[in-house]
PDB file of C-alpha atoms in Angstrom:
ATOM      1  CA  MET A   1       0.000   0.000   0.000  1.00 63.00           C
ATOM      2  CA  SER A   2       2.714   2.445   0.944  1.00 86.00           C
ATOM      3  CA  GLU A   3       4.731   1.643  -2.179  1.00 88.00           C
ATOM      4  CA  GLU A   4       1.679   2.251  -4.357  1.00 88.00           C
ATOM      5  CA  LEU A   5       0.960   5.542  -2.617  1.00 88.00           C
ATOM      6  CA  ASN A   6       4.555   6.675  -3.090  1.00 88.00           C
ATOM      7  CA  HIS A   7       4.336   5.820  -6.779  1.00 91.00           C
ATOM      8  CA  GLU A   8       1.118   7.850  -7.188  1.00 91.00           C
ATOM      9  CA  ILE A   9       2.659  10.826  -5.394  1.00 90.00           C
ATOM     10  CA  LEU A  10       5.720  10.601  -7.632  1.00 91.00           C
ATOM     11  CA  ASP A  11       3.532  10.555 -10.746  1.00 92.00           C
ATOM     12  CA  GLU A  12       1.611  13.624  -9.567  1.00 93.00           C
ATOM     13  CA  LEU A  13       4.841  15.474  -8.817  1.00 93.00           C
ATOM     14  CA  LYS A  14       6.104  14.650 -12.311  1.00 94.00           C
ATOM     15  CA  LYS A  15       2.897  16.049 -13.833  1.00 93.00           C
ATOM     16  CA  ILE A  16       3.210  19.242 -11.787  1.00 92.00           C
ATOM     17  CA  ASN A  17       6.852  19.598 -12.814  1.00 92.00           C
ATOM     18  CA  GLN A  18       5.939  19.200 -16.492  1.00 91.00           C
ATOM     19  CA  LYS A  19       3.256  21.888 -16.170  1.00 89.00           C
ATOM     20  CA  LEU A  20       5.743  24.262 -14.539  1.00 85.00           C
ATOM     21  CA  ASP A  21       8.269  23.603 -17.297  1.00 84.00           C
ATOM     22  CA  ALA A  22       5.623  24.366 -19.915  1.00 82.00           C
ATOM     23  CA  MET A  23       4.776  27.653 -18.175  1.00 78.00           C
ATOM     24  CA  ASP A  24       8.439  28.667 -18.151  1.00 72.00           C
ATOM     25  CA  LYS A  25       8.775  28.026 -21.877  1.00 72.00           C
ATOM     26  CA  GLN A  26       5.827  30.332 -22.671  1.00 69.00           C
ATOM     27  CA  ARG A  27       7.353  33.252 -20.829  1.00 67.00           C
ATOM     28  CA  GLY A  28       9.276  34.752 -23.792  1.00 70.00           C
ATOM     29  CA  ILE A  29      12.102  37.253 -23.507  1.00 77.00           C
ATOM     30  CA  SER A  30      13.190  38.633 -20.163  1.00 78.00           C
ATOM     31  CA  ALA A  31      12.594  42.172 -18.904  1.00 82.00           C
ATOM     32  CA  PRO A  32      16.188  43.388 -19.470  1.00 88.00           C
ATOM     33  CA  LEU A  33      16.036  42.229 -23.090  1.00 88.00           C
ATOM     34  CA  LYS A  34      12.739  44.071 -23.560  1.00 88.00           C
ATOM     35  CA  PHE A  35      14.349  47.210 -22.122  1.00 91.00           C
ATOM     36  CA  ILE A  36      17.284  46.892 -24.532  1.00 92.00           C
ATOM     37  CA  ALA A  37      14.869  46.390 -27.441  1.00 90.00           C
ATOM     38  CA  VAL A  38      13.007  49.592 -26.539  1.00 92.00           C
ATOM     39  CA  ILE A  39      16.260  51.560 -26.313  1.00 93.00           C
ATOM     40  CA  ILE A  40      17.393  50.239 -29.700  1.00 90.00           C
ATOM     41  CA  GLY A  41      13.994  51.163 -31.089  1.00 88.00           C
ATOM     42  CA  PHE A  42      14.301  54.768 -29.955  1.00 90.00           C
ATOM     43  CA  ILE A  43      17.960  55.185 -30.929  1.00 93.00           C
ATOM     44  CA  ILE A  44      18.007  53.403 -34.305  1.00 92.00           C
ATOM     45  CA  ILE A  45      14.527  52.714 -35.642  1.00 90.00           C
ATOM     46  CA  GLY A  46      12.960  56.052 -34.647  1.00 89.00           C
ATOM     47  CA  PRO A  47      15.442  58.278 -36.516  1.00 92.00           C
ATOM     48  CA  MET A  48      15.275  55.995 -39.562  1.00 92.00           C
ATOM     49  CA  ILE A  49      11.508  56.428 -39.689  1.00 92.00           C
ATOM     50  CA  MET A  50      11.852  60.205 -39.356  1.00 93.00           C
ATOM     51  CA  ILE A  51      14.391  60.289 -42.217  1.00 94.00           C
ATOM     52  CA  ALA A  52      12.025  58.243 -44.387  1.00 93.00           C
ATOM     53  CA  ILE A  53       9.148  60.616 -43.586  1.00 93.00           C
ATOM     54  CA  GLY A  54      11.371  63.586 -44.479  1.00 93.00           C
ATOM     55  CA  ILE A  55      12.345  62.057 -47.825  1.00 93.00           C
ATOM     56  CA  ILE A  56       8.738  61.202 -48.652  1.00 93.00           C
ATOM     57  CA  SER A  57       7.564  64.707 -47.724  1.00 92.00           C
ATOM     58  CA  ASN A  58      10.157  66.230 -50.100  1.00 91.00           C
ATOM     59  CA  PHE A  59       8.419  64.496 -53.018  1.00 87.00           C
ATOM     60  CA  PHE A  60       5.225  66.469 -52.355  1.00 85.00           C
ATOM     61  CA  LYS A  61       6.798  69.964 -52.352  1.00 74.00           C
TER      62      LYS A  61
END
């Protein structure tokens, strides 16, 4: 009886561990990487968009 109970508990713990692993995989990128992505967006992507808008607006003068 005790051996069977231990086996059931072990199976349940394995299921819980698998669920926790699945939740960790769905998390995505970390907060510091998101912060770096935002900084790169403002420093590089933003000015490039403004230059493109300036070039496009020169066509309509």
